[in-house]
Coordinates of C-alpha atoms in Angstrom, one line a residue:
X19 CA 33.5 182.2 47.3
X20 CA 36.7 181.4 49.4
X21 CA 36.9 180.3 52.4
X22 CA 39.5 180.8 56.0
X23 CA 41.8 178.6 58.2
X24 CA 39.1 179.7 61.2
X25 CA 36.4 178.4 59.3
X26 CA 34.5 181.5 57.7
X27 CA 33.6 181.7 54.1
X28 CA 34.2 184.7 51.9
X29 CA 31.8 186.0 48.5
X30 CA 34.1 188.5 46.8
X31 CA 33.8 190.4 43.7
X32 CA 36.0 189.1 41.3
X33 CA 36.5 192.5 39.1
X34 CA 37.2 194.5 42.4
X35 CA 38.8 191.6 44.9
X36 CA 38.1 192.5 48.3
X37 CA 36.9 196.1 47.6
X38 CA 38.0 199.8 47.0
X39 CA 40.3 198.7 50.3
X40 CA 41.4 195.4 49.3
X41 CA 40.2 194.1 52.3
X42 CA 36.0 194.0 52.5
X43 CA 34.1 190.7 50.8
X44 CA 30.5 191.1 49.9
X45 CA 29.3 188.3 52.0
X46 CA 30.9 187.0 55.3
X47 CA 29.7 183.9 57.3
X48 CA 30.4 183.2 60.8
X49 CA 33.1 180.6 61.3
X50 CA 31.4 176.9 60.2
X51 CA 33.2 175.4 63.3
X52 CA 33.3 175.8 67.0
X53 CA 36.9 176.3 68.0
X54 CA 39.8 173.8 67.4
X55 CA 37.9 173.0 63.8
X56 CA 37.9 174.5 60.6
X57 CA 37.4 174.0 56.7
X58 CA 39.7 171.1 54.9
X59 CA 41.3 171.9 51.7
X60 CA 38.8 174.0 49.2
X61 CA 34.9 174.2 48.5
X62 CA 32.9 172.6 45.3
X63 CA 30.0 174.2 43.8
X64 CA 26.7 172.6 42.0
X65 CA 24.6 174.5 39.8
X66 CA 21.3 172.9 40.2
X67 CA 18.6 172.1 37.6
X68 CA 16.8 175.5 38.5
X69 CA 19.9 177.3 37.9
X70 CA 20.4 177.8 41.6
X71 CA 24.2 178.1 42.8
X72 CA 25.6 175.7 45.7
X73 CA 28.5 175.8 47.4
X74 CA 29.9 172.9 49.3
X75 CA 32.2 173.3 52.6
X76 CA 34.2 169.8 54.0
X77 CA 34.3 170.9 57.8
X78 CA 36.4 169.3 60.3
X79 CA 35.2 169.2 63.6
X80 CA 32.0 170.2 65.4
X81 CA 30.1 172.8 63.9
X82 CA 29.7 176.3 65.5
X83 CA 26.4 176.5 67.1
X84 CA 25.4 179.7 65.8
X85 CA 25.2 178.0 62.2
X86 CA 21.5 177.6 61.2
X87 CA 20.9 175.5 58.7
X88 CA 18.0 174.6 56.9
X89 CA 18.0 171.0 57.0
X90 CA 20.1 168.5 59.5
X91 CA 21.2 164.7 59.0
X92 CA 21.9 164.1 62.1
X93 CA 23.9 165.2 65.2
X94 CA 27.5 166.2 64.3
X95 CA 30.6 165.5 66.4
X96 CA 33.5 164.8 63.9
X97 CA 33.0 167.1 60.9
X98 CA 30.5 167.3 58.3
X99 CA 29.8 168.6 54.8
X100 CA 27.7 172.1 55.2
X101 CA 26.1 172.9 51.8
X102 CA 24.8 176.7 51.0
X103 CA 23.0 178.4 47.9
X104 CA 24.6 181.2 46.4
X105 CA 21.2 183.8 46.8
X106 CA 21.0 188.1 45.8
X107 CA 19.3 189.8 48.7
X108 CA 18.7 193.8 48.2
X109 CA 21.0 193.5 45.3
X110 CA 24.2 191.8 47.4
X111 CA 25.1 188.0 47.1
X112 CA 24.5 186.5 50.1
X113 CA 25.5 182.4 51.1
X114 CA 22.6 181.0 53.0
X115 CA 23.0 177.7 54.8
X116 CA 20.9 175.3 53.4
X117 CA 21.8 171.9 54.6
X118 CA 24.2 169.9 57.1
X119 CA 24.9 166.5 56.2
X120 CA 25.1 162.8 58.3
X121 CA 28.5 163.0 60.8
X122 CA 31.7 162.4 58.7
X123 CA 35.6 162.1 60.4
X124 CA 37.7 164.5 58.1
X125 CA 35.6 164.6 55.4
X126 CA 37.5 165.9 52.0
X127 CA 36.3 168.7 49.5
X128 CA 33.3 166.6 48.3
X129 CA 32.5 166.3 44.1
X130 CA 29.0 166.8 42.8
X131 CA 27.4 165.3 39.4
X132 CA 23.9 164.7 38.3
X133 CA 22.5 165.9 41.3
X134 CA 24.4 164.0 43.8
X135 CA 27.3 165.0 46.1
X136 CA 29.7 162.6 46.4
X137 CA 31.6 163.2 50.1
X138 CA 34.4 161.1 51.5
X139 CA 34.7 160.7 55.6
X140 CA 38.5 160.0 55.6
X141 CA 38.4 158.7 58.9
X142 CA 40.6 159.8 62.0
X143 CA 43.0 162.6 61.0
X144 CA 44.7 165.1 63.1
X145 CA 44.4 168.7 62.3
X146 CA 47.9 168.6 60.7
X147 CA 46.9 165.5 58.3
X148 CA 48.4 163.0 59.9
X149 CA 46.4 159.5 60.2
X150 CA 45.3 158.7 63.7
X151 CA 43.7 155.6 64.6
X152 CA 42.0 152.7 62.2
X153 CA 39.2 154.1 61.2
X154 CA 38.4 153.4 57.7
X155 CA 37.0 155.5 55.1
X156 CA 33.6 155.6 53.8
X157 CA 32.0 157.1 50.6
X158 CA 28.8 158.6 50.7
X159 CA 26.0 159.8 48.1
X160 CA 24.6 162.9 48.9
X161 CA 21.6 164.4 47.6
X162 CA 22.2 167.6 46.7
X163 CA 19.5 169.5 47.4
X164 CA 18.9 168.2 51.3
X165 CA 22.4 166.2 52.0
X166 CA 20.2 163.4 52.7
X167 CA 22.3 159.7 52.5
X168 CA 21.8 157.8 48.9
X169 CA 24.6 156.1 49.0
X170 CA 27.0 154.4 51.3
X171 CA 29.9 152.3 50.7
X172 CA 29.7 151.0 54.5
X173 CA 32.6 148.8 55.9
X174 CA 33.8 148.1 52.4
X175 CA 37.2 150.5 52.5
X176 CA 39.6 148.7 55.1
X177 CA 41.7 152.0 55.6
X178 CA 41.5 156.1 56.0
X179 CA 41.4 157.7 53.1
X180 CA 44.0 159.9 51.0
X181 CA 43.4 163.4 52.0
X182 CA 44.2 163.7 48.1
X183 CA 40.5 164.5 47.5
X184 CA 38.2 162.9 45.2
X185 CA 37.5 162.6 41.1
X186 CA 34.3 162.0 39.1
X187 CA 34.9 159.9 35.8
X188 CA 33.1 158.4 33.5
X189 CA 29.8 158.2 36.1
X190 CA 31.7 156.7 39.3
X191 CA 33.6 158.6 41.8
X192 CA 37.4 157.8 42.3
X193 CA 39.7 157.7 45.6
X194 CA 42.4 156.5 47.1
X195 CA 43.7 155.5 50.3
X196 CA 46.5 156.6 52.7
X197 CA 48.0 153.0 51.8
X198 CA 47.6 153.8 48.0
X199 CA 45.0 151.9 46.7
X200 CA 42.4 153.3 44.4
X201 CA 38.8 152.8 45.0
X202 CA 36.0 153.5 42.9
X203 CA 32.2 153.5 43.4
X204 CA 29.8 151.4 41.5
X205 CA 28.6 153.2 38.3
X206 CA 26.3 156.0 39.5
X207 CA 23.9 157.4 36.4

């Protein structure tokens, strides 16, 4: 799965990449955004307990309102983290939208583990990276299965975040700030 600077996501063959033509996917969503938004840095995947595939997509801005998700955390006017299972219909792959999570600014590529998704709302960011604003960055828990909130790290992050992305070690998530410091979450089992 790949994704597109206007949003859309891609499932491509990986012995035949983009087709006989070079140029058709299997599986083609609708751009994730309405206009003036679009997908942050790359996608993470899950494989769930039941073998099911996820894919994870960090969208900036408000979502298109042709994407039908299964499941909503809320109303969305900054960005969000839109989750889909990786599903065969008549023999093709298809992505369908599964869940949208709580309203995040500039959310990174989030990281799953042990069920969880881990996302990061950066806070205010222009579409060229650049910090805008004092809004400060907050980590959230994710289930991963309905992106419903486990876990918040509230008002304890002063600053934006690093657009640097987040790491999973040795059960707590890591991440740093555009200032440079390094948080981590409590330990997460």
């Amino acid at each position: 799965v790949s994704s597109t600077s206007d949003g859309r996501l891609f499932v491509v063959d990986s012995k035949s990449f983009g087709g006989d033509d070079h140029k058709t996917p299997l599986f083609e969503t609708p751009p994730l955004a309405a206009p003036g938004g679009g997908i942050w840095g790359g996608l993470s995947r899950w494989k769930g307990p039941d073998g099911k595939q996820w894919v994870f997509a960090p969208v900036w801005g408000k979502l298109n309102p042709d994407l039908k998700s299964g499941r909503t955390n809320g109303p969305i006017a900054n960005g969000a983290i839109v989750a889909f299972t990786l599903e065969e219909h008549d023999g093709k792959p298809v992505l369908t939208p599964a869940w949208v999570s709580r309203d995040m600014q500039s959310p990174v590529p989030p990281v799953s583990t042990s069920g969880a998704v881990f996302a990061l709302s950066a806070g205010a960011y222009s579409s060229d990276g650049r910090p805008r604003g004092s809004v400060h960055a907050t980590l959230y828990g994710l289930d991963a299965q309905t992106g419903e909130e486990i876990y918040s790290s509230g008002n304890q992050v002063t600053a934006p975040g690093a657009l640097t992305g987040l790491t999973v070690s040795n059960g707590r998530v890591y991440f740093a700030t555009a200032g440079g410091t390094l948080y981590r979450s409590e330990e997460h089992t």
